[in-house]
Amino acid sequence: MANKNDLEKLAKLVRYFILASTTQAGSGHPTSSLSATDLLTGLLFGGVFRFDPDYPDNPGNDRLIFSKGHASPLLYSLWAAAGEVSEEELLTLREFGSTLQGHPTPEFRYADAATGSLGQGLSIGLGMALNAKYIDRLSYRTYVLIGDSEMSEGSQLEAIEIAAHYKLDNLTGIVDVNRLGQRGETMHGHNIESYGKKIASFGWETILINGHNFDEILDAYNKALSVTDKPIMIIARTIKGKGVSFLEDKNGWHGKALNREQFKEAIKELGDFDKSICGEISIPESLKTEKQLPQTAGKINYPADKPVSTRKAYGNALVRIFPEFPDLVVLDAEVGNSTFAETFMEKYPERFFEMYITEQNMVGTALGLSCRGKIPFISTFAAFFTRAFDQIRMCQYSEANIKFAGSHAGVSIGEDGASQMGLEDIAMFRAVFNSVILYPCDAVSAEKLVEEAARNKGIVYIRLTRKDTPVIYDPDENFCIGGSKIVRQSDNDVVTVAAAGITLHEALSAYEELKTEGISIRVIDLYSIKPVDVSTLRKCGNLTKAVITVEDHYSEGGIGEAVRSALGSYDIPVYSLSVRKAPMSGKPEELLDYEEISKNAIIKKVRELL
Amino acid sequence: MANKNDLEKLAKLVRYFILASTTQAGSGHPTSSLSATDLLTGLLFGGVFRFDPDYPDNPGNDRLIFSKGHASPLLYSLWAAAGEVSEEELLTLREFGSTLQGHPTPEFRYADAATGSLGQGLSIGLGMALNAKYIDRLSYRTYVLIGDSEMSEGSQLEAIEIAAHYKLDNLTGIVDVNRLGQRGETMHGHNIESYGKKIASFGWETILINGHNFDEILDAYNKALSVTDKPIMIIARTIKGKGVSFLEDKNGWHGKALNREQFKEAIKELGDFDKSICGEISIPESLKTEKQLPQTAGKINYPADKPVSTRKAYGNALVRIFPEFPDLVVLDAEVGNSTFAETFMEKYPERFFEMYITEQNMVGTALGLSCRGKIPFISTFAAFFTRAFDQIRMCQYSEANIKFAGSHAGVSIGEDGASQMGLEDIAMFRAVFNSVILYPCDAVSAEKLVEEAARNKGIVYIRLTRKDTPVIYDPDENFCIGGSKIVRQSDNDVVTVAAAGITLHEALSAYEELKTEGISIRVIDLYSIKPVDVSTLRKCGNLTKAVITVEDHYSEGGIGEAVRSALGSYDIPVYSLSVRKAPMSGKPEELLDYEEISKNAIIKKVRELL
C-alpha cells in the first residue's frame, strides 16, 4: 500500500503516461483523464481496491468500470503504472489493431465492458454488485468512475434509484466533477453540493471531497467500506487538465491531444518523475466461484388442442430450463405479468430481479451480470426495448451474453394501439452486430428456442406474441439457430410463403383455403430471422415461382429485407407483405387485414402471382 | 367555475363515462383512470385550466398532456363531461377507426401528442412550456399528468432537471400516486414524501396532497399559479380504482375492463349521477400568435478547392435558412461544437436551447415545440440518437415536425472507436413510419438538404460526416427529397455504384482509378435514402450489369437493403458493400479498407463482376 508520498509520485507517472499516449495517438481525452488521475491513483494504489493481476479470474477481485469511457488514457495509464501494461503497448493507444481502443472495450484485459456512450457505467456496476450481494454472495466491491456531464443522463438516475432499492452497499460511484463538459460548463459547474443533495435524496450515502487531496480521497474510500445497506457516491471537486497549468480548468481542451511542443512544455511542468516505480494493488483473498452442476431440463408438455401464447411459453421455459442453466437470472421491467417472467419469479424468486420501469438500466444491469458469468434473460414489451437501443448497441461491443425477450410484437396486439406495438424491434436487433433473432410461432418452438438462446453465447432476441396461438409442433421437434421448418409442401407448390410468429398461422389458414381451390403453396416457418436459413429459402424459392414474406413488422429492416439480403445474389423474386399503414387500435384480425398481412392478403398475393 | 359540489357531481359523471366506455370496449385501463379522476376534474372544471373549445387554436389555451397515456378513458371522459365528446362517440373507444385510440394520439382533437410509452410526457410538456416562456412569450400554462410507476423512467428525471434549469414556472406536473403499477406495488407505494424529496432536490416546487380531496386539489392548482422561477410538481396520494369498492387499491385490476355484470354493480355503487350536467372550462383571453414573415435565405458559398465537413455545413445552413423559416428552433445535447449547432447558437442564442446530455428529453422537448408550431432541428452524434429510439418512434404517432441531425456517422470517424460510431442509425430511422432520411456527401448538398428538411413537414433525419470532404457540387445545383444525382456516367458503364456521404468520395476515387484501366463505372449519389430514387436506380441498373451499394453502416436495414427493397420486383442484381466486421479504432482510411467499403473494395467488387 502506497503512502501519500508514493501516491503523489504514482499520480505524476500516470499523468506522464496520459500525456505521452494521447500525444503519440494525436487524439484522445487527456484533460478528462487528468481530472480523475488522483481519484483513481488513490483508489488503485491506496490499499482499498483489491485485484490480483496474476489471477485475473479471481472471483474476489474488485471491479472497476469507467463510465466516462473517454478517460480511457487514464485507465490504460493506471495499469501501466501498476506494471501490467508496458510503455510500448501504451503508445499503441487508438492505433488500428491495438487493444487500447479510443474508448475501453473488453479487448483490453482489465476492462469488463465497453463504455464510451455516456451514462451507462453505473447500471453495469449495479449488475455486478447485485451479483456479488444476492447471487454469488462474494466479497468483491464494484467501483464506477462517472463524469459530471453524464450525470444528466436519465439512465444514471434509473441506476441510482434501483441500486438504492436493492441496498447495494458494495457499489461505490465516483463522480469526477471537473466542471467542464465537451462544449463548455456543465449545468452545475463546480457545485458538488447540488449533485450531493440529489443523489442523497435517492437514499445513497454521499461523500463530498476535494478530488486532488489524497487524504480526503483515501478517507472517502475507507469511509465507503463501512457504509451498510446503501450504495455510496463519492462526489469529488476536480480540475479538468489538472497538473498542466495551460490546460487546467480551461474550456476548449475537451478531446484534444497536445502536440509535441505542448507535450514537452507540459512534461517540463510536471517535473521529475520516476518511471521505475510501480504501483502496488492489494491482493484479495483467493476465491473460487462454486459452479452448480447443470441438471437436465424438464419435458415440454402442451396439449395439441389448446392454443397458448408464446409469451406464456417463455415463462414456462425459463422455469423448465433453469436446472440445465444454473447461471440463468431473470429481469423484467415491471410487466412480468404480461411477459410471463412472473412464472419464473414465482418459482425462483431469488433469481428474479424486478427492475421496475427502467429499461435502459435493465439492459445495463444485465450486462453487469453477464460480465460476472450469468446468463440474464430480460423482458419487456418488444416496443419498449427501443428505449434501450443505445445500451443494446453497446452490449455488442462488450461481448455480452444476454437474452432479450420482447412480448406484444406487432399490430396483432389489437386494441391497445400503436404506442404498445413492437413494429421496429426486428430492424433494431438485426442492426446489432453478431445478434441472433428468434421468432417462435407456437408454445413448443418458443420453449425450444428459449433453450437454444440460453445455450448460444451472445446477444439473442426472442420475439413473442400476445395472442394465444395453436400448438403446431410435436414436443420432440428440434429447432436450431439459423434453422427453419417447411410446414406445408407438395410437388405442386406454386409459391413459397415465408412467415414467422403470428403470420405463420395466417399462412397456414391461407394454405387451407387455397387448397380447396386446388392451389398449393409451400409454407416455411422462418423462426430464425437472424441468421436466416438461406439454403431452405433458396431451395424452396427455386422450386416455386416466388417467395412471399409475411411479417407483423414495418417493412424496413424486417423479415422481408432479411430474406431479400439472404437471397440477394440468387434470381428468386421476393414479395414482402408487411406493416405499411399507420397502425391503430382495433381487433387483431381487423388490423392484420388492414395492414394486408392476414390470410386474405396472402391469398390475394398468391393469386396475383399465378 | 364549478363549486365543490358541482365538482363531486362532475367527477361522478366522469367515472361513469370511464366505466361505460371501457366495459363497452372490453379492454382498457379503468382503474388507472379512476385514481386520477378527481385530480383532473378539479383541474379542468375548477377554474384554473383555460381552454376555449370553440377556438381550439387559441394560442392562449392551456395545454394538457397525459404522460400516463393508458388513462386515456379519463381524458376522453373529461371532454365528454365538458360536452365536447358525445356519449355515442365515447363508446367507440378502442374500435377500429375511432379517434379514441387505446392510448391517446392527435387523432383525438384534444390530444397534442401521442403518449402511452411511459415517461415521455414531461419532456413534451417541457417543450411547450419552453415555447411559452422563451419563444412565443405566451401566457398559456402546461399541465402533465404522470403515473407513479413511470417516475422511475430516467427520461422523467432528465426532464425534471432541464425544466428546473430553464426555470419553467409555467409547467405543472401532477403525479398520480395510486401505489399500484401494472404488476404490483411500485417501489415507493403510497410514500408521496419519497417522491417529493427527490423532485424538490432538483429545484422544483412540490405540493403534496390527498388526490381525492377537492379543497386540497384546488388549493394546489392555485398555489402553483403563484410559484415563480421554478416548475411545480403536485404529488397526490390517490387510490387506484377510486369510487368502486371492489376495485379500490386492489392488485390484479390493472388494464382490465369490467364485464357487464361488474359494470352494473359498479354503477349501482356510484349512485345517482346526472348526465345533463356539463363541466365548464375557463376561457382564456383570445390571443393570436404573431407569425414572422419569412424572408429569403442567403446564398451558399463554398470554394470548390477547400474540403469542408457536412456537419460544418449543417451549422452554416441553420444560420442561412433561419430568415426563411422563422419557426426554426435548434436544440443540441451538449455536443454543439461537434455537430456545429454551435454556429447557430452563436448567431441566434435566443433560438438555441442547450439540452445537455439528455437525448431522450431532447426529442421529447422537440416534440413539444413541434406541437406548438415550431420546426425543431436537434442534433447529437448519430450513434447517440439510439438513446432516444422510443421517443423517436412515438414522434411518428404524434405527427411531429422534427429534424434530426446525426453527426459522426460510420467507421470513418476513426480513432474514437466503436462506441462513437453511428452504424445503425439508418436502420433505426428507416424503421420510423413516414420518415425521410437524407445523407449529403458535400457542403453544398448538406446546405440544400437542410433547407429541404425544413420545408418538408414531418420527421427528417440528416446523416452527417465527421471528416472534411471535397465540395463536388455547384451552389446552384438542386436537391430534393426522393432524388439522387448521377455524378459519373458514360455509354460504356459496366456497373452502377450507388453510394452516399463518405462512400460517395470512395466511389469517385474508384471511378478515377478504373478509368485509367479503361473501365467505366456509373456513380450515383444516393443522397435521399428514404424515399430512395427507384426510377434512377432502375434505369441505371438496367443499363449496367449490376448495382453495387457502398455504405458506412451495418448491412442490416441500411442503404443496401433500401435499394434491394426498392428494386425488389425488377431483375437487377444488387451487391452490397457495408460494415460487416467488428468496428474499432484506427485511421479513417484504414477502417474503410478494413470494412471493405473503400475505393479499393469498390474496385475489387467491380473487377469481380466484369
CSV table of C-alpha atoms in Angstrom, one decimal, chain A residues 20-350:
chain,number,residue,atom,x,y,z
A,20,ALA,CA,2.6,10.7,-23.7
A,21,SER,CA,0.0,8.2,-25.1
A,22,THR,CA,-2.5,10.8,-26.3
A,23,THR,CA,0.2,12.9,-27.9
A,24,GLN,CA,1.5,9.8,-29.6
A,25,ALA,CA,-2.0,9.0,-30.8
A,26,GLY,CA,-2.7,12.5,-31.9
A,27,SER,CA,-6.2,12.4,-30.4
A,28,GLY,CA,-8.0,11.4,-27.2
A,29,HIS,CA,-9.1,13.0,-24.0
A,30,PRO,CA,-6.1,13.9,-21.8
A,31,THR,CA,-7.8,16.7,-19.8
A,32,SER,CA,-10.7,14.4,-18.8
A,33,SER,CA,-8.2,11.8,-17.7
A,34,LEU,CA,-6.1,14.3,-15.7
A,35,SER,CA,-9.0,15.4,-13.6
A,36,ALA,CA,-9.6,11.9,-12.3
A,37,THR,CA,-6.0,10.9,-12.0
A,38,ASP,CA,-5.7,11.5,-8.3
A,39,LEU,CA,-9.0,9.9,-7.5
A,40,LEU,CA,-8.1,6.7,-9.4
A,41,THR,CA,-4.5,6.6,-8.3
A,42,GLY,CA,-5.8,6.8,-4.8
A,43,LEU,CA,-8.3,4.0,-5.4
A,44,LEU,CA,-5.9,1.5,-7.1
A,45,PHE,CA,-2.8,2.1,-5.1
A,46,GLY,CA,-4.1,3.4,-1.8
A,47,GLY,CA,-4.9,0.0,-0.4
A,48,VAL,CA,-8.6,-0.1,-0.8
A,49,PHE,CA,-9.0,-1.7,-4.3
A,50,ARG,CA,-8.2,-5.4,-4.5
A,51,PHE,CA,-7.2,-7.1,-7.7
A,52,ASP,CA,-4.8,-9.9,-8.4
A,53,PRO,CA,-3.2,-9.3,-11.8
A,54,ASP,CA,-1.7,-12.8,-11.6
A,55,TYR,CA,-5.2,-14.3,-11.1
A,56,PRO,CA,-7.5,-12.0,-13.1
A,57,ASP,CA,-10.3,-14.6,-12.8
A,58,ASN,CA,-10.2,-14.5,-9.0
A,59,PRO,CA,-13.9,-14.0,-8.1
A,60,GLY,CA,-12.7,-11.9,-5.2
A,61,ASN,CA,-11.2,-9.2,-7.5
A,62,ASP,CA,-12.9,-5.9,-7.2
A,63,ARG,CA,-14.4,-4.4,-10.4
A,64,LEU,CA,-13.8,-1.1,-11.9
A,65,ILE,CA,-15.9,0.5,-14.6
A,66,PHE,CA,-15.0,3.7,-16.4
A,67,SER,CA,-18.5,5.1,-17.2
A,68,LYS,CA,-16.7,8.1,-18.6
A,69,GLY,CA,-15.1,5.9,-21.2
A,70,HIS,CA,-13.3,8.8,-22.8
A,71,ALA,CA,-11.0,8.8,-19.9
A,72,SER,CA,-9.5,5.6,-21.3
A,73,PRO,CA,-6.0,7.0,-21.3
A,74,LEU,CA,-6.2,7.2,-17.5
A,75,LEU,CA,-7.4,3.5,-17.4
A,76,TYR,CA,-4.6,2.3,-19.5
A,77,SER,CA,-2.0,4.5,-17.7
A,78,LEU,CA,-3.1,3.2,-14.3
A,79,TRP,CA,-2.3,-0.3,-15.4
A,80,ALA,CA,0.9,0.9,-16.9
A,81,ALA,CA,1.8,2.4,-13.5
A,82,ALA,CA,0.9,-0.9,-12.0
A,83,GLY,CA,3.5,-2.5,-14.3
A,84,GLU,CA,0.9,-4.5,-16.2
A,85,VAL,CA,0.9,-2.5,-19.4
A,86,SER,CA,4.3,-1.7,-21.0
A,87,GLU,CA,5.1,1.8,-22.2
A,88,GLU,CA,5.4,0.4,-25.6
A,89,GLU,CA,1.9,-1.1,-25.5
A,90,LEU,CA,0.6,2.1,-24.0
A,91,LEU,CA,1.9,4.1,-27.0
A,92,THR,CA,-0.3,2.0,-29.4
A,93,LEU,CA,-3.3,3.9,-28.0
A,94,ARG,CA,-6.0,4.3,-30.7
A,95,GLU,CA,-4.0,2.5,-33.3
A,96,PHE,CA,-5.6,0.1,-35.7
A,97,GLY,CA,-5.5,-3.3,-34.1
A,98,SER,CA,-4.5,-2.1,-30.7
A,99,THR,CA,-6.3,-3.5,-27.6
A,100,LEU,CA,-6.2,0.1,-26.3
A,101,GLN,CA,-9.2,1.4,-28.1
A,102,GLY,CA,-10.3,5.1,-28.1
A,103,HIS,CA,-12.9,4.1,-25.6
A,104,PRO,CA,-12.5,1.0,-23.4
A,105,THR,CA,-13.7,-2.4,-24.7
A,106,PRO,CA,-13.0,-5.9,-23.2
A,107,GLU,CA,-10.3,-6.2,-25.8
A,108,PHE,CA,-8.3,-4.5,-23.0
A,109,ARG,CA,-7.8,-7.2,-20.4
A,110,TYR,CA,-8.7,-5.0,-17.5
A,111,ALA,CA,-12.0,-3.7,-18.9
A,112,ASP,CA,-15.0,-5.8,-18.2
A,113,ALA,CA,-17.4,-3.9,-20.5
A,114,ALA,CA,-17.3,-1.4,-23.3
A,115,THR,CA,-18.1,2.2,-22.3
A,116,GLY,CA,-18.0,5.5,-24.2
A,117,SER,CA,-21.6,6.1,-24.7
A,118,LEU,CA,-22.2,8.1,-21.6
A,119,GLY,CA,-24.4,7.3,-18.7
A,120,GLN,CA,-24.2,3.5,-18.9
A,121,GLY,CA,-21.5,2.6,-16.4
A,122,LEU,CA,-23.5,2.8,-13.2
A,123,SER,CA,-26.0,0.3,-14.4
A,124,ILE,CA,-23.2,-2.1,-15.4
A,125,GLY,CA,-21.7,-1.7,-11.9
A,126,LEU,CA,-25.2,-2.3,-10.5
A,127,GLY,CA,-25.4,-5.6,-12.2
A,128,MET,CA,-22.0,-6.7,-10.8
A,129,ALA,CA,-22.9,-5.5,-7.3
A,130,LEU,CA,-26.2,-7.3,-7.5
A,131,ASN,CA,-24.4,-10.5,-8.4
A,132,ALA,CA,-22.0,-10.1,-5.5
A,133,LYS,CA,-24.6,-9.4,-2.9
A,134,TYR,CA,-27.5,-11.6,-3.9
A,135,ILE,CA,-26.3,-14.3,-6.3
A,136,ASP,CA,-22.7,-15.4,-5.9
A,137,ARG,CA,-22.5,-13.8,-2.4
A,138,LEU,CA,-19.0,-12.7,-2.9
A,139,SER,CA,-16.9,-10.0,-1.1
A,140,TYR,CA,-15.8,-8.2,-4.2
A,141,ARG,CA,-16.7,-4.5,-4.5
A,142,THR,CA,-17.6,-2.6,-7.6
A,143,TYR,CA,-16.4,1.0,-8.4
A,144,VAL,CA,-17.7,3.2,-11.2
A,145,LEU,CA,-15.9,6.3,-12.4
A,146,ILE,CA,-18.6,8.8,-13.6
A,147,GLY,CA,-18.2,12.1,-15.4
A,148,ASP,CA,-20.2,15.1,-14.2
A,149,SER,CA,-21.7,15.8,-17.7
A,150,GLU,CA,-23.1,12.4,-17.9
A,151,MET,CA,-25.0,12.8,-14.6
A,152,SER,CA,-27.8,14.4,-16.6
A,153,GLU,CA,-28.4,11.1,-18.5
A,154,GLY,CA,-31.7,9.6,-17.2
A,155,SER,CA,-30.1,6.2,-17.2
A,156,GLN,CA,-27.8,7.2,-14.3
A,157,LEU,CA,-30.8,8.2,-12.3
A,158,GLU,CA,-32.5,4.9,-13.1
A,159,ALA,CA,-29.4,3.1,-11.8
A,160,ILE,CA,-29.3,5.4,-8.7
A,161,GLU,CA,-32.9,4.5,-7.9
A,162,ILE,CA,-32.6,0.8,-8.4
A,163,ALA,CA,-29.2,0.5,-6.6
A,164,ALA,CA,-30.7,2.2,-3.6
A,165,HIS,CA,-33.8,-0.1,-3.8
A,166,TYR,CA,-31.5,-3.2,-3.7
A,167,LYS,CA,-29.4,-1.6,-0.9
A,168,LEU,CA,-26.2,-2.2,-2.8
A,169,ASP,CA,-23.6,-1.2,-0.2
A,170,ASN,CA,-20.9,-3.0,-2.3
A,171,LEU,CA,-21.3,-0.4,-5.0
A,172,THR,CA,-19.3,2.9,-5.0
A,173,GLY,CA,-19.7,5.6,-7.6
A,174,ILE,CA,-17.0,8.3,-8.0
A,175,VAL,CA,-18.2,11.4,-9.7
A,176,ASP,CA,-15.4,13.4,-11.2
A,177,VAL,CA,-16.9,17.0,-11.1
A,178,ASN,CA,-14.4,18.8,-13.3
A,179,ARG,CA,-16.9,21.5,-14.2
A,180,LEU,CA,-16.4,21.3,-18.0
A,181,GLY,CA,-18.3,19.2,-20.4
A,182,GLN,CA,-17.4,18.8,-24.1
A,183,ARG,CA,-18.9,22.1,-25.1
A,184,GLY,CA,-18.5,24.3,-22.0
A,185,GLU,CA,-19.6,24.4,-18.5
A,186,THR,CA,-22.0,21.8,-17.2
A,187,MET,CA,-25.3,22.7,-15.7
A,188,HIS,CA,-24.0,22.7,-12.1
A,189,GLY,CA,-20.3,23.7,-12.6
A,190,HIS,CA,-18.3,23.0,-9.5
A,191,ASN,CA,-21.4,22.8,-7.3
A,192,ILE,CA,-20.7,19.4,-5.8
A,193,GLU,CA,-23.4,20.1,-3.2
A,194,SER,CA,-26.0,20.1,-6.0
A,195,TYR,CA,-25.0,16.6,-7.0
A,196,GLY,CA,-24.8,15.5,-3.4
A,197,LYS,CA,-28.3,16.7,-2.5
A,198,LYS,CA,-29.9,14.9,-5.4
A,199,ILE,CA,-28.1,11.6,-5.1
A,200,ALA,CA,-28.7,11.6,-1.3
A,201,SER,CA,-32.4,12.1,-1.9
A,202,PHE,CA,-32.5,8.7,-3.6
A,203,GLY,CA,-31.1,7.1,-0.4
A,204,TRP,CA,-27.4,7.0,-1.2
A,205,GLU,CA,-24.6,7.8,1.2
A,206,THR,CA,-22.8,10.7,-0.3
A,207,ILE,CA,-19.2,11.8,0.5
A,208,LEU,CA,-18.1,15.2,-0.9
A,209,ILE,CA,-14.4,15.7,-1.3
A,210,ASN,CA,-11.6,17.6,-3.0
A,211,GLY,CA,-10.5,15.2,-5.7
A,212,HIS,CA,-6.9,16.3,-5.6
A,213,ASN,CA,-6.3,15.8,-1.9
A,214,PHE,CA,-5.1,12.3,-1.2
A,215,ASP,CA,-6.0,12.5,2.5
A,216,GLU,CA,-9.6,13.2,1.6
A,217,ILE,CA,-9.6,10.7,-1.2
A,218,LEU,CA,-8.4,7.8,1.0
A,219,ASP,CA,-10.7,8.8,3.8
A,220,ALA,CA,-13.6,8.7,1.4
A,221,TYR,CA,-12.8,5.2,0.1
A,222,ASN,CA,-12.3,3.9,3.6
A,223,LYS,CA,-15.5,5.5,4.8
A,224,ALA,CA,-17.3,3.9,1.9
A,225,LEU,CA,-16.2,0.5,3.2
A,226,SER,CA,-18.1,0.9,6.4
A,227,VAL,CA,-21.4,2.0,4.9
A,228,THR,CA,-24.2,-0.6,5.1
A,229,ASP,CA,-27.4,-1.1,3.3
A,230,LYS,CA,-26.9,1.7,0.8
A,231,PRO,CA,-24.7,2.5,-2.1
A,232,ILE,CA,-22.1,5.2,-1.8
A,233,MET,CA,-21.3,8.1,-4.1
A,234,ILE,CA,-18.1,10.0,-3.7
A,235,ILE,CA,-18.5,13.4,-5.3
A,236,ALA,CA,-15.2,15.0,-6.0
A,237,ARG,CA,-14.4,18.6,-7.0
A,238,THR,CA,-11.7,18.3,-9.6
A,239,ILE,CA,-9.9,20.4,-12.1
A,240,LYS,CA,-10.0,19.4,-15.7
A,241,GLY,CA,-6.5,19.1,-17.1
A,242,LYS,CA,-5.1,19.1,-13.5
A,243,GLY,CA,-1.3,19.1,-13.4
A,244,VAL,CA,-0.7,21.2,-16.5
A,245,SER,CA,-1.3,24.9,-16.0
A,246,PHE,CA,-2.2,25.8,-19.5
A,247,LEU,CA,-4.9,23.1,-19.5
A,248,GLU,CA,-6.3,23.5,-16.1
A,249,ASP,CA,-9.9,24.5,-15.9
A,250,LYS,CA,-9.7,25.8,-19.5
A,251,ASN,CA,-12.6,25.5,-21.9
A,252,GLY,CA,-11.8,24.3,-25.5
A,253,TRP,CA,-9.5,21.5,-24.5
A,254,HIS,CA,-12.0,18.6,-24.4
A,255,GLY,CA,-11.0,15.7,-26.5
A,256,LYS,CA,-7.8,17.3,-27.7
A,257,ALA,CA,-4.3,15.8,-27.6
A,258,LEU,CA,-1.3,18.0,-27.1
A,259,ASN,CA,1.1,18.4,-30.0
A,260,ARG,CA,4.8,17.5,-29.5
A,261,GLU,CA,5.7,21.1,-28.5
A,262,GLN,CA,2.8,21.4,-26.0
A,263,PHE,CA,3.7,17.9,-24.7
A,264,LYS,CA,7.3,18.9,-24.0
A,265,GLU,CA,6.1,22.0,-22.1
A,266,ALA,CA,3.6,20.0,-20.1
A,267,ILE,CA,6.2,17.4,-19.1
A,268,LYS,CA,8.6,20.1,-18.1
A,269,GLU,CA,5.9,21.5,-15.8
A,270,LEU,CA,5.1,18.1,-14.3
A,271,GLY,CA,8.7,18.0,-13.2
A,272,ASP,CA,10.8,14.9,-12.3
A,273,PHE,CA,9.0,11.6,-12.4
A,274,ASP,CA,10.3,8.2,-11.8
A,275,LYS,CA,9.5,5.5,-14.4
A,276,SER,CA,11.0,2.8,-12.3
A,277,ILE,CA,8.3,3.0,-9.6
A,278,CYS,CA,5.5,0.6,-9.7
A,279,GLY,CA,2.1,0.9,-8.1
A,280,GLU,CA,1.0,-2.0,-5.9
A,281,ILE,CA,-2.6,-3.1,-5.8
A,282,SER,CA,-3.9,-5.0,-2.8
A,283,ILE,CA,-4.4,-8.7,-3.4
A,284,PRO,CA,-7.8,-10.1,-2.4
A,285,GLU,CA,-8.2,-13.5,-0.8
A,286,SER,CA,-8.2,-16.2,-3.4
A,287,LEU,CA,-11.7,-17.3,-4.1
A,288,LYS,CA,-13.4,-19.7,-6.3
A,289,THR,CA,-17.0,-19.5,-7.6
A,290,GLU,CA,-18.8,-22.6,-6.9
A,291,LYS,CA,-20.4,-23.6,-10.1
A,292,GLN,CA,-23.6,-25.5,-9.7
A,293,LEU,CA,-23.6,-28.6,-11.9
A,294,PRO,CA,-26.2,-28.4,-14.6
A,295,GLN,CA,-29.1,-30.9,-14.5
A,296,THR,CA,-31.4,-31.9,-17.3
A,297,ALA,CA,-34.2,-29.6,-18.2
A,298,GLY,CA,-37.7,-30.9,-17.8
A,299,LYS,CA,-40.1,-32.1,-20.5
A,300,ILE,CA,-42.3,-29.9,-22.7
A,301,ASN,CA,-46.0,-30.7,-22.5
A,302,TYR,CA,-48.7,-28.7,-24.3
A,303,PRO,CA,-51.9,-30.3,-25.3
A,304,ALA,CA,-52.2,-30.0,-29.1
A,305,ASP,CA,-55.8,-28.8,-29.0
A,306,LYS,CA,-55.3,-25.8,-26.7
A,307,PRO,CA,-53.9,-22.5,-28.0
A,308,VAL,CA,-51.3,-20.9,-25.8
A,309,SER,CA,-49.3,-17.7,-26.3
A,310,THR,CA,-45.6,-17.8,-27.0
A,311,ARG,CA,-45.1,-15.3,-24.1
A,312,LYS,CA,-46.7,-17.8,-21.7
A,313,ALA,CA,-44.4,-20.5,-23.1
A,314,TYR,CA,-41.4,-18.1,-22.5
A,315,GLY,CA,-42.2,-18.0,-18.8
A,316,ASN,CA,-42.7,-21.8,-18.6
A,317,ALA,CA,-39.5,-22.4,-20.5
A,318,LEU,CA,-37.4,-20.3,-18.0
A,319,VAL,CA,-38.7,-22.4,-15.2
A,320,ARG,CA,-38.1,-25.6,-17.1
A,321,ILE,CA,-34.6,-24.9,-18.3
A,322,PHE,CA,-33.2,-23.3,-15.1
A,323,PRO,CA,-31.8,-26.6,-13.8
A,324,GLU,CA,-29.9,-27.1,-17.0
A,325,PHE,CA,-28.6,-23.5,-17.0
A,326,PRO,CA,-27.9,-22.7,-13.3
A,327,ASP,CA,-26.3,-19.4,-14.4
A,328,LEU,CA,-29.6,-18.1,-15.5
A,329,VAL,CA,-31.0,-14.9,-14.0
A,330,VAL,CA,-34.3,-13.2,-14.9
A,331,LEU,CA,-35.0,-9.4,-15.0
A,332,ASP,CA,-38.2,-7.7,-16.1
A,333,ALA,CA,-39.3,-4.0,-16.3
A,334,GLU,CA,-42.5,-4.2,-14.3
A,335,VAL,CA,-44.5,-6.1,-16.8
A,336,GLY,CA,-43.7,-9.6,-15.7
A,337,ASN,CA,-47.4,-10.5,-15.6
A,338,SER,CA,-47.5,-9.7,-19.4
A,339,THR,CA,-44.2,-11.1,-20.4
A,340,PHE,CA,-44.7,-14.1,-18.1
A,341,ALA,CA,-41.3,-13.6,-16.5
A,342,GLU,CA,-43.6,-13.8,-13.4
A,343,THR,CA,-43.8,-17.5,-13.9
A,344,PHE,CA,-40.1,-17.7,-13.2
A,345,MET,CA,-40.3,-15.2,-10.4
A,346,GLU,CA,-42.9,-17.3,-8.6
A,347,LYS,CA,-40.8,-20.4,-8.8
A,348,TYR,CA,-37.3,-18.9,-8.2
A,349,PRO,CA,-37.8,-15.6,-6.5
A,350,GLU,CA,-34.1,-15.4,-5.5
